[in-house]
């Protein structure tokens, strides 16, 4: 199902957001370890889902076709004899799925947090009013104290010179 906005934006409301989302769902459905993906099992289910897709958006559908081609390529590389130094053909796909899974979890966390706090506003913090009383001194006492301080400083300087 698609909803089109006035400015030409298309919002997709479907079960899967893209090929990685479908692939991740199939892995979870089959309770498979992401590091040990049985490519043929996942590929069969992936192609079955694609056969049921009734999408007119060719760009979006092409993403699924590219992923199916990638799965077929990985399966064909796994059937060929491998050199010891050659990396596992599934490695790149595993890394992409792990990264996608983390992003999806983070997005879900942020969405839930947004939903929870959307209409909540905190009151501004009230700054405590600190009232301090400044003691009053006689101006003559202050002048007398300044003179005494100046004399003490002068005496200290003279002792240092000697």
Tab-separated table of C-alpha atoms in Angstrom:
chain	number	residue	atom	x	y	z
A	1	UNK	CA	0.000	0.000	0.000
A	2	UNK	CA	1.313	3.440	-0.920
A	3	UNK	CA	0.278	6.895	0.181
A	4	UNK	CA	1.238	9.769	-2.088
A	5	UNK	CA	1.675	13.238	-0.635
A	6	UNK	CA	0.950	16.459	-2.523
A	7	UNK	CA	4.621	17.200	-3.201
A	8	UNK	CA	5.216	13.845	-4.871
A	9	UNK	CA	6.618	12.057	-1.824
A	10	UNK	CA	5.718	8.396	-1.609
A	11	UNK	CA	5.384	6.726	1.770
A	12	UNK	CA	5.499	2.937	1.663
A	13	UNK	CA	3.421	1.004	4.157
A	14	UNK	CA	4.347	-2.625	3.594
A	15	UNK	CA	5.573	-5.599	5.505
A	16	UNK	CA	9.198	-5.151	4.427
A	17	UNK	CA	11.127	-1.946	3.888
A	18	UNK	CA	13.584	-3.467	1.460
A	19	UNK	CA	15.558	-6.548	0.514
A	20	UNK	CA	17.729	-6.544	3.647
A	21	UNK	CA	14.597	-6.297	5.784
A	22	UNK	CA	13.072	-9.306	4.026
A	23	UNK	CA	16.323	-11.248	4.282
A	24	UNK	CA	16.619	-10.464	7.998
A	25	UNK	CA	12.990	-11.526	8.547
A	26	UNK	CA	13.593	-14.845	6.763
A	27	UNK	CA	16.694	-15.493	8.860
A	28	UNK	CA	14.746	-14.797	12.065
A	29	UNK	CA	11.762	-16.860	10.865
A	30	UNK	CA	13.999	-19.870	10.225
A	31	UNK	CA	15.866	-19.270	13.500
A	32	UNK	CA	19.186	-19.301	11.688
A	33	UNK	CA	22.431	-17.904	13.035
A	34	UNK	CA	23.347	-14.846	10.987
A	35	UNK	CA	26.941	-16.139	10.781
A	36	UNK	CA	25.841	-19.457	9.270
A	37	UNK	CA	23.210	-18.561	6.691
A	38	UNK	CA	21.936	-21.573	4.690
A	39	UNK	CA	21.806	-19.654	1.411
A	40	UNK	CA	19.660	-22.148	-0.531
A	41	UNK	CA	16.907	-22.264	2.133
A	42	UNK	CA	16.782	-18.482	2.440
A	43	UNK	CA	17.019	-18.018	-1.350
A	44	UNK	CA	14.028	-20.299	-2.005
A	45	UNK	CA	11.868	-18.409	0.483
A	46	UNK	CA	13.144	-15.088	-0.844
A	47	UNK	CA	12.212	-15.998	-4.419
A	48	UNK	CA	8.795	-17.283	-3.247
A	49	UNK	CA	8.127	-13.913	-1.634
A	50	UNK	CA	9.237	-12.084	-4.768
A	51	UNK	CA	6.817	-14.177	-6.844
A	52	UNK	CA	3.939	-12.958	-4.668
A	53	UNK	CA	5.007	-9.307	-4.866
A	54	UNK	CA	2.569	-7.231	-6.819
A	55	UNK	CA	4.561	-4.008	-7.042
A	56	UNK	CA	4.343	-1.535	-9.869
A	57	UNK	CA	7.327	0.416	-8.548
A	58	UNK	CA	10.139	-1.020	-10.633
A	59	UNK	CA	12.879	0.795	-8.735
A	60	UNK	CA	11.756	-0.748	-5.447
A	61	UNK	CA	11.230	-4.181	-7.046
A	62	UNK	CA	14.655	-4.017	-8.667
A	63	UNK	CA	16.264	-3.815	-5.219
A	64	UNK	CA	14.745	-7.213	-4.410
A	65	UNK	CA	15.922	-8.626	-7.747
A	66	UNK	CA	19.469	-7.378	-7.097
A	67	UNK	CA	19.459	-9.088	-3.691
A	68	UNK	CA	18.160	-12.328	-5.235
A	69	UNK	CA	20.979	-12.163	-7.793
A	70	UNK	CA	23.463	-11.569	-4.962
A	71	UNK	CA	22.152	-14.646	-3.111
A	72	UNK	CA	22.427	-16.760	-6.262
A	73	UNK	CA	25.973	-15.488	-6.833
A	74	UNK	CA	26.958	-16.321	-3.234
A	75	UNK	CA	25.464	-19.817	-3.577
A	76	UNK	CA	27.349	-20.425	-6.840
A	77	UNK	CA	30.635	-19.292	-5.251
A	78	UNK	CA	30.025	-21.643	-2.328
A	79	UNK	CA	29.595	-24.571	-4.732
A	80	UNK	CA	32.969	-23.919	-6.368
A	81	UNK	CA	36.186	-25.115	-4.726
A	82	UNK	CA	37.562	-22.331	-2.555
A	83	UNK	CA	41.112	-21.232	-2.041
A	84	UNK	CA	42.166	-21.139	1.631
A	85	UNK	CA	43.028	-17.444	1.369
A	86	UNK	CA	39.702	-16.569	-0.227
A	87	UNK	CA	37.172	-15.076	2.211
A	88	UNK	CA	33.791	-16.660	2.854
A	89	UNK	CA	31.440	-15.446	0.089
A	90	UNK	CA	28.757	-14.855	2.722
A	91	UNK	CA	30.967	-12.485	4.774
A	92	UNK	CA	29.948	-9.247	3.042
A	93	UNK	CA	26.261	-10.173	3.267
A	94	UNK	CA	26.620	-11.077	6.953
A	95	UNK	CA	28.271	-7.730	7.721
A	96	UNK	CA	25.529	-5.860	5.846
A	97	UNK	CA	22.821	-7.785	7.723
A	98	UNK	CA	24.471	-7.148	11.099
A	99	UNK	CA	24.793	-3.429	10.361
A	100	UNK	CA	21.194	-3.284	9.109
A	101	UNK	CA	19.965	-5.130	12.188
A	102	UNK	CA	21.727	-2.662	14.503
A	103	UNK	CA	20.328	0.304	12.585
A	104	UNK	CA	16.838	-1.185	12.699
A	105	UNK	CA	17.063	-1.795	16.467
A	106	UNK	CA	18.303	1.748	17.033
A	107	UNK	CA	15.538	3.175	14.846
A	108	UNK	CA	12.953	1.166	16.770
A	109	UNK	CA	14.367	2.376	20.084
A	110	UNK	CA	14.317	6.004	18.919
A	111	UNK	CA	10.784	5.653	17.518
A	112	UNK	CA	9.500	4.164	20.791
A	113	UNK	CA	11.227	6.896	22.752
A	114	UNK	CA	9.688	9.528	20.484
A	115	UNK	CA	6.222	7.992	20.898
A	116	UNK	CA	6.613	7.863	24.669
A	117	UNK	CA	7.803	11.441	25.096
A	118	UNK	CA	6.160	13.170	22.110
A	119	UNK	CA	3.593	15.191	24.070
A	120	UNK	CA	5.511	15.560	27.287
A	121	UNK	CA	7.084	18.826	28.181
A	122	UNK	CA	9.050	19.472	31.302
A	123	UNK	CA	8.626	22.621	33.311
A	124	UNK	CA	11.609	24.928	33.241
A	125	UNK	CA	13.869	24.500	36.213
A	126	UNK	CA	13.343	27.061	38.903
A	127	UNK	CA	16.574	28.640	39.954
A	128	UNK	CA	16.828	28.807	43.722
A	129	UNK	CA	16.895	32.335	45.040
A	130	UNK	CA	19.806	32.730	47.401
A	131	UNK	CA	19.483	35.660	49.711
A	132	UNK	CA	22.645	36.660	51.459
A	133	UNK	CA	22.988	39.566	53.752
A	134	UNK	CA	26.045	41.682	53.249
A	135	UNK	CA	27.380	42.858	56.566
A	136	UNK	CA	27.631	46.606	56.888
A	137	UNK	CA	30.938	48.117	57.950
A	138	UNK	CA	31.826	51.597	58.935
A	139	UNK	CA	33.871	53.386	56.252
A	140	UNK	CA	36.388	54.536	58.875
A	141	UNK	CA	37.043	50.893	59.852
A	142	UNK	CA	37.679	49.974	56.211
A	143	UNK	CA	40.125	52.865	55.751
A	144	UNK	CA	41.894	51.916	58.999
A	145	UNK	CA	42.164	48.268	57.836
A	146	UNK	CA	43.575	49.335	54.455
A	147	UNK	CA	46.219	51.498	56.176
A	148	UNK	CA	47.210	48.608	58.446
A	149	UNK	CA	47.455	46.273	55.459
A	150	UNK	CA	49.613	48.760	53.559
A	151	UNK	CA	51.917	49.188	56.560
A	152	UNK	CA	52.220	45.413	56.997
A	153	UNK	CA	53.101	45.033	53.314
A	154	UNK	CA	55.638	47.849	53.540
A	155	UNK	CA	57.293	46.215	56.595
A	156	UNK	CA	57.451	42.856	54.782
A	157	UNK	CA	59.128	44.470	51.765
A	158	UNK	CA	61.719	46.228	53.961
A	159	UNK	CA	62.554	42.976	55.781
A	160	UNK	CA	63.040	41.260	52.454
A	161	UNK	CA	65.503	43.938	51.260
A	162	UNK	CA	67.696	43.536	54.361
